[in-house]
Coordinates of C-alpha atoms and ligand atoms in Angstrom, one line a residue:
M1 CA -38.5 -39.7 -46.9
P2 CA -38.3 -40.7 -43.3
N3 CA -41.3 -42.7 -42.0
R4 CA -42.8 -39.9 -40.3
P5 CA -45.5 -41.2 -37.9
Y6 CA -49.2 -39.7 -38.2
V7 CA -49.6 -36.9 -35.7
P8 CA -53.2 -36.8 -34.9
G9 CA -54.5 -33.5 -36.3
D10 CA -51.6 -32.8 -38.5
E11 CA -53.2 -33.7 -41.7
T12 CA -50.1 -32.8 -43.7
R13 CA -48.0 -35.7 -42.2
L14 CA -50.2 -38.4 -43.7
M15 CA -48.0 -41.6 -44.5
T16 CA -50.8 -43.9 -45.7
I17 CA -50.2 -47.7 -46.3
Q18 CA -50.3 -46.9 -49.9
R19 CA -47.6 -44.5 -49.8
Y20 CA -45.6 -46.5 -47.3
I21 CA -45.8 -49.6 -49.7
A22 CA -44.9 -47.3 -52.8
Q23 CA -41.9 -46.0 -50.8
E24 CA -40.8 -49.4 -50.1
E25 CA -41.1 -50.5 -53.6
R26 CA -39.0 -47.7 -54.8
M27 CA -36.4 -49.0 -52.5
H28 CA -36.3 -52.3 -54.3
P29 CA -35.5 -51.7 -58.0
E30 CA -36.1 -55.3 -58.8
A31 CA -39.8 -55.0 -57.3
T32 CA -42.5 -55.4 -60.0
G33 CA -45.5 -53.9 -58.0
E34 CA -47.1 -57.3 -57.8
F35 CA -46.3 -57.3 -54.0
S36 CA -47.4 -53.8 -53.4
T37 CA -50.8 -54.5 -55.1
L38 CA -51.3 -57.6 -53.0
L39 CA -50.8 -55.7 -49.9
R40 CA -53.3 -52.8 -51.2
N41 CA -55.8 -55.2 -52.0
L42 CA -55.6 -57.0 -48.8
A43 CA -55.9 -53.5 -46.8
L44 CA -59.0 -52.9 -48.8
A45 CA -60.6 -56.3 -48.0
V46 CA -59.8 -55.9 -44.3
K47 CA -61.5 -52.4 -44.2
I48 CA -64.6 -53.8 -45.2
V49 CA -64.3 -56.7 -42.8
S50 CA -63.6 -54.1 -40.0
R51 CA -66.8 -52.3 -41.2
E52 CA -68.8 -55.4 -40.7
V53 CA -67.4 -56.3 -37.3
R54 CA -68.0 -52.9 -36.1
R55 CA -71.6 -53.2 -36.9
A56 CA -72.1 -56.8 -36.2
G57 CA -74.4 -56.2 -33.5
L58 CA -77.0 -54.2 -35.9
V59 CA -76.9 -56.5 -38.8
D60 CA -77.9 -60.3 -38.9
I61 CA -74.3 -61.4 -38.9
L62 CA -73.7 -62.6 -35.4
G63 CA -74.3 -66.0 -34.3
R64 CA -73.3 -69.5 -35.7
A65 CA -73.1 -70.2 -39.3
E66 CA -74.5 -74.0 -38.6
S67 CA -71.1 -75.3 -39.8
T68 CA -67.7 -76.3 -38.4
N69 CA -64.2 -75.6 -39.8
P70 CA -61.4 -78.0 -40.4
S71 CA -60.5 -77.8 -36.9
G72 CA -64.2 -78.8 -35.6
E73 CA -64.8 -75.5 -34.3
D74 CA -68.0 -73.8 -34.6
V75 CA -68.0 -71.1 -37.5
K76 CA -69.6 -67.9 -36.9
K77 CA -71.5 -65.9 -39.7
L78 CA -68.8 -63.2 -39.3
D79 CA -66.0 -65.9 -40.1
V80 CA -67.8 -67.0 -43.2
F81 CA -68.2 -63.3 -44.5
A82 CA -64.5 -62.3 -43.5
N83 CA -63.3 -65.8 -45.2
Q84 CA -65.2 -64.9 -48.3
M85 CA -64.4 -61.3 -48.3
I86 CA -60.6 -61.8 -48.5
I87 CA -61.0 -64.4 -51.2
N88 CA -63.1 -62.5 -53.4
A89 CA -60.8 -59.3 -52.9
L90 CA -57.5 -61.3 -53.8
E91 CA -58.3 -64.1 -56.2
S92 CA -58.7 -61.6 -59.4
G93 CA -55.6 -59.4 -58.9
G94 CA -53.3 -61.8 -60.6
Q95 CA -50.5 -61.7 -57.7
L96 CA -51.3 -65.2 -56.1
C97 CA -51.2 -68.5 -57.4
V98 CA -53.0 -70.0 -54.4
M99 CA -54.5 -69.4 -51.0
A100 CA -55.3 -71.5 -47.9
S101 CA -57.4 -70.3 -45.0
E102 CA -58.3 -71.9 -41.5
E103 CA -61.9 -72.1 -42.7
N104 CA -61.3 -74.3 -45.9
E105 CA -60.0 -77.9 -45.5
S106 CA -58.2 -77.8 -48.7
I107 CA -56.1 -75.1 -50.7
I108 CA -58.1 -72.4 -52.2
P109 CA -57.1 -72.4 -56.2
I110 CA -57.4 -69.2 -58.2
P111 CA -60.4 -69.7 -60.6
E112 CA -59.4 -70.4 -64.2
E113 CA -60.9 -67.0 -65.4
F114 CA -58.4 -65.1 -63.3
P115 CA -54.4 -64.9 -64.0
C116 CA -52.0 -66.4 -61.4
G117 CA -49.2 -64.7 -60.0
K118 CA -45.9 -65.6 -57.8
Y119 CA -47.3 -65.3 -54.3
A120 CA -49.1 -67.8 -52.0
M121 CA -51.1 -66.4 -49.1
L122 CA -52.5 -68.2 -46.0
F123 CA -54.7 -66.4 -43.5
D124 CA -57.1 -66.9 -40.5
P125 CA -59.9 -64.8 -41.5
L126 CA -61.2 -63.9 -38.1
D127 CA -59.0 -65.2 -35.2
G128 CA -60.8 -65.1 -31.9
S129 CA -64.3 -65.3 -33.5
S130 CA -65.6 -67.3 -30.3
N131 CA -65.3 -63.7 -28.8
I132 CA -67.5 -61.9 -31.3
E133 CA -70.8 -62.0 -29.3
A134 CA -68.8 -60.6 -26.4
N135 CA -67.5 -57.7 -28.5
V136 CA -64.0 -58.8 -27.5
T137 CA -61.2 -57.8 -29.7
I138 CA -60.6 -60.2 -32.7
G139 CA -58.5 -60.1 -36.0
T140 CA -57.2 -61.3 -39.3
V141 CA -53.8 -63.0 -39.5
F142 CA -51.9 -63.5 -42.8
S143 CA -48.6 -65.0 -44.1
I144 CA -47.3 -64.7 -47.5
F145 CA -44.9 -66.8 -49.4
R146 CA -43.3 -66.7 -52.8
R147 CA -44.5 -69.7 -54.9
V148 CA -42.0 -72.8 -55.2
S149 CA -44.2 -75.0 -57.8
D150 CA -44.0 -74.3 -61.5
G151 CA -47.0 -73.5 -63.9
C152 CA -49.8 -71.5 -63.2
R153 CA -52.2 -72.6 -60.6
G154 CA -50.5 -73.2 -57.1
T155 CA -50.3 -76.6 -55.2
D156 CA -50.0 -77.5 -51.5
A157 CA -46.2 -77.0 -51.7
D158 CA -46.6 -73.4 -52.2
V159 CA -48.4 -72.9 -48.7
V160 CA -46.8 -75.5 -46.7
Q161 CA -43.3 -73.9 -46.4
P162 CA -41.1 -73.1 -43.2
G163 CA -41.8 -69.7 -41.9
I164 CA -38.5 -68.6 -42.6
K165 CA -39.4 -68.3 -46.1
Q166 CA -42.3 -65.9 -45.5
V167 CA -42.2 -62.7 -47.5
A168 CA -44.5 -60.8 -45.4
A169 CA -46.7 -61.5 -42.6
G170 CA -49.0 -59.6 -40.1
Y171 CA -52.3 -58.9 -38.5
I172 CA -55.2 -56.7 -38.6
M173 CA -56.8 -56.3 -34.8
Y174 CA -60.2 -55.1 -34.8
G175 CA -60.2 -53.6 -31.3
S176 CA -60.9 -50.0 -29.9
S177 CA -59.3 -49.1 -33.3
T178 CA -58.6 -51.2 -36.3
I179 CA -54.7 -51.4 -36.7
L180 CA -52.6 -53.3 -39.4
V181 CA -49.4 -54.4 -38.3
F182 CA -47.0 -56.3 -40.7
T183 CA -43.3 -56.9 -41.6
T184 CA -41.7 -57.7 -44.9
G185 CA -38.4 -58.7 -43.3
N186 CA -37.4 -54.9 -42.8
G187 CA -38.9 -54.1 -39.2
V188 CA -42.4 -53.9 -38.2
Q189 CA -44.9 -51.1 -39.0
G190 CA -48.3 -50.6 -37.6
F191 CA -51.0 -48.5 -39.4
T192 CA -54.2 -47.3 -37.6
L193 CA -57.4 -47.1 -39.7
D194 CA -58.9 -43.6 -39.9
P195 CA -62.6 -44.2 -40.6
T196 CA -63.1 -40.6 -41.4
I197 CA -61.1 -40.9 -44.6
G198 CA -60.9 -44.6 -45.0
S199 CA -57.1 -44.9 -44.9
F200 CA -54.6 -46.9 -42.6
L201 CA -52.1 -44.1 -41.5
L202 CA -48.7 -45.2 -40.1
S203 CA -49.1 -44.7 -36.5
H204 CA -46.5 -47.1 -35.1
P205 CA -43.3 -47.0 -37.2
N206 CA -40.6 -49.3 -36.7
M207 CA -42.3 -51.4 -33.7
T208 CA -39.8 -52.9 -31.2
I209 CA -40.5 -55.2 -28.3
P210 CA -38.6 -54.9 -24.9
S211 CA -36.1 -57.4 -24.0
R212 CA -37.9 -58.3 -21.1
G213 CA -41.3 -57.4 -19.7
N214 CA -43.4 -58.0 -16.5
I215 CA -46.7 -59.6 -18.1
Y216 CA -47.5 -63.3 -18.8
S217 CA -50.2 -64.3 -20.8
V218 CA -51.7 -68.1 -20.9
N219 CA -54.7 -69.8 -20.1
E220 CA -54.2 -70.7 -16.5
G221 CA -57.2 -73.1 -16.7
N222 CA -55.0 -75.6 -18.4
R223 CA -52.5 -75.7 -15.7
K224 CA -53.1 -79.2 -14.5
Q225 CA -52.4 -80.3 -18.0
W226 CA -49.1 -78.5 -18.4
D227 CA -45.7 -80.2 -18.5
E228 CA -44.0 -79.9 -15.0
G229 CA -41.4 -77.4 -16.4
F230 CA -44.0 -74.9 -17.6
Q231 CA -45.8 -75.2 -14.2
R232 CA -42.7 -74.5 -12.5
Y233 CA -42.1 -71.4 -14.9
I234 CA -45.5 -69.8 -14.2
D235 CA -44.8 -70.6 -10.3
Y236 CA -41.4 -68.6 -10.8
L237 CA -43.3 -65.6 -12.5
Q238 CA -45.9 -65.7 -9.5
S239 CA -43.0 -65.8 -7.0
N240 CA -42.7 -62.6 -4.5
D241 CA -39.3 -61.6 -5.7
T242 CA -39.9 -58.0 -6.1
V243 CA -36.1 -57.3 -6.4
H244 CA -36.4 -59.2 -9.8
G245 CA -39.5 -57.6 -10.9
K246 CA -41.9 -60.7 -9.8
P247 CA -44.7 -61.4 -9.3
Y248 CA -45.6 -60.6 -12.9
K249 CA -49.0 -59.6 -14.1
A250 CA -51.4 -61.9 -15.8
R251 CA -53.4 -60.9 -18.6
Y252 CA -55.2 -63.2 -21.1
V253 CA -57.9 -62.0 -23.6
G254 CA -58.4 -65.3 -25.4
S255 CA -57.8 -63.7 -28.7
M256 CA -54.4 -64.4 -29.8
I257 CA -54.1 -61.2 -31.8
A258 CA -55.0 -59.2 -28.8
D259 CA -52.5 -60.9 -26.6
V260 CA -49.6 -60.7 -29.0
H261 CA -50.3 -57.1 -29.8
R262 CA -50.2 -56.3 -26.1
T263 CA -46.8 -58.3 -25.6
L264 CA -45.3 -56.6 -28.6
L265 CA -46.1 -53.4 -27.2
Y266 CA -45.4 -53.9 -23.6
G267 CA -43.2 -57.0 -23.4
G268 CA -43.4 -60.2 -21.7
V269 CA -44.5 -63.6 -22.8
F270 CA -47.5 -65.1 -24.5
A271 CA -47.9 -68.8 -24.4
Y272 CA -50.2 -71.5 -25.7
P273 CA -48.0 -74.5 -24.7
S274 CA -48.2 -78.3 -25.3
D275 CA -50.1 -80.0 -22.5
H276 CA -51.1 -83.7 -21.7
A277 CA -54.4 -83.2 -23.6
N278 CA -53.0 -81.3 -26.6
P279 CA -49.3 -82.4 -27.3
N280 CA -49.0 -80.1 -30.2
G281 CA -50.7 -77.2 -28.3
K282 CA -53.8 -75.6 -29.9
L283 CA -52.5 -72.9 -32.3
R284 CA -51.9 -73.4 -36.0
L285 CA -48.3 -73.1 -37.4
M286 CA -49.2 -71.9 -40.9
Y287 CA -51.5 -69.2 -40.3
E288 CA -51.3 -68.2 -36.6
A289 CA -47.9 -69.2 -35.0
N290 CA -45.7 -68.4 -38.1
P291 CA -46.9 -65.0 -39.2
M292 CA -46.8 -63.8 -35.5
A293 CA -43.2 -65.3 -35.1
F294 CA -42.1 -63.4 -38.0
V295 CA -43.5 -60.0 -36.6
I296 CA -42.2 -60.7 -33.2
E297 CA -38.6 -61.6 -34.4
Q298 CA -38.5 -58.7 -36.7
A299 CA -39.5 -56.6 -33.5
G300 CA -36.4 -57.9 -31.8
G301 CA -38.3 -60.8 -29.8
R302 CA -38.2 -64.5 -29.8
A303 CA -40.9 -67.1 -30.9
T304 CA -40.5 -70.9 -30.3
D305 CA -42.4 -74.1 -29.6
G306 CA -40.8 -74.3 -26.3
A307 CA -37.4 -75.3 -27.8
E308 CA -37.1 -74.8 -31.6
R309 CA -37.5 -71.7 -33.5
I310 CA -41.2 -71.6 -34.9
L311 CA -39.8 -70.2 -38.2
E312 CA -37.4 -73.1 -38.6
I313 CA -40.2 -75.7 -38.3
V314 CA -40.6 -77.8 -41.3
P315 CA -44.4 -78.4 -41.8
T316 CA -46.2 -81.2 -43.2
D317 CA -49.8 -80.0 -43.2
V318 CA -51.3 -76.7 -43.6
H319 CA -53.6 -77.1 -40.5
Q320 CA -50.9 -78.4 -38.3
R321 CA -50.9 -77.2 -34.6
V322 CA -47.9 -76.2 -32.7
P323 CA -47.0 -75.3 -29.1
L324 CA -46.2 -71.6 -29.1
L325 CA -44.3 -69.3 -26.7
L326 CA -43.4 -65.7 -28.1
G327 CA -42.5 -62.3 -26.7
S328 CA -39.5 -60.6 -25.2
A329 CA -36.4 -62.5 -25.8
D330 CA -35.1 -62.8 -22.3
D331 CA -38.6 -64.0 -20.9
V332 CA -38.9 -66.6 -23.6
R333 CA -35.5 -68.1 -23.1
E334 CA -36.2 -68.1 -19.3
A335 CA -39.4 -70.0 -20.1
E336 CA -37.4 -72.6 -22.3
D337 CA -34.9 -73.2 -19.5
F338 CA -37.6 -74.2 -17.2
I339 CA -39.2 -76.6 -19.8
A340 CA -35.8 -78.0 -20.6
G341 CA -35.0 -78.5 -16.7
R342 CA -32.2 -76.3 -16.9
R343 CA -33.7 -74.3 -14.2
Ligands
P6P401 P1 -58.5 -70.9 -25.2 C1 -59.3 -68.2 -30.3 O1 -60.3 -69.4 -30.4 C2 -57.9 -68.9 -30.4 O2 -57.6 -69.6 -31.5 C3 -56.7 -67.8 -30.3 O3 -57.1 -66.7 -30.8 C4 -56.5 -67.9 -28.8 O4 -55.4 -67.4 -28.4 C5 -56.9 -69.2 -28.2 O5 -57.7 -70.0 -29.4 C6 -57.5 -69.3 -27.0 O6 -57.8 -70.8 -26.6 O7 -58.2 -72.5 -25.0 O8 -57.4 -70.3 -24.1 O9 -59.8 -70.8 -25.3

């Protein structure tokens, strides 16, 4: 059955995420159904997170949680809720051997009372949460690996793997609508939540990114700390060269998921590069850069640290930072040329 996208109003063409996952499972005779159940449970968890995000201004869930995360960043009440919601929804299903979260310093073991499975999942429960009070788009990012350790309970080795080993990755964006975008290595699919029936419906089948765009997305407030090559790249994008489609437009939300989703749809480049103050950039490799790199590459784009492919970086720590450039392949390669001094 083709992945017929949902046509608003045509209720006979519903391709729910459940049906899509079941269809994918039938295409893999070796599938045991564990992976499908994991995705379904994650979809359920993020529907509840979406509900809380949408009514955050009406219930006592805004504001700080009087704690900081492993990155030393203020934790918001909604961060805590989203983190616990995802852990509670997934720890008992029997598909995971271990989890890791931006909000938790160490790995999150599966409690003894629950069976353990063959997958390990990392997630950023609510990326961009500094924007919550301003009602700016935020989101959840996830990355799933097959376990590498023996035994039942997982270990650090199961969550600290190169991005090329991911079996699935994606994000849920709580924006004007709630959209779940993910890949299992077979292209990129987007599902929009229809709150009237509580289902994610296939709205963006087989998403692909243009080979070149005309938008760049970076925090220009860091300009004076950027390496010289990246400064020259942004100067180049701002040059008055209309024959070659310049100047590019500047768009920066400050929520990675919103900036990456726009880049996926419209093309161009999103960057959080290294700078003199942050030689490893700001974004996290394991639960921000890796999942986004998997999605962007599966959509035909490119994702590097300015030189090396993100997915081939061999990690050493679950919370390590990495410089990130991703988006249209031609744009990212052009940025790399400036960074390397080839232009
Ligand atoms: P800056 C949000 O806090 C976040 O982790 C990402 O979602 C976003 O891309 C980045 O930080 C924004 O950082 O330094 O530009 O505010």
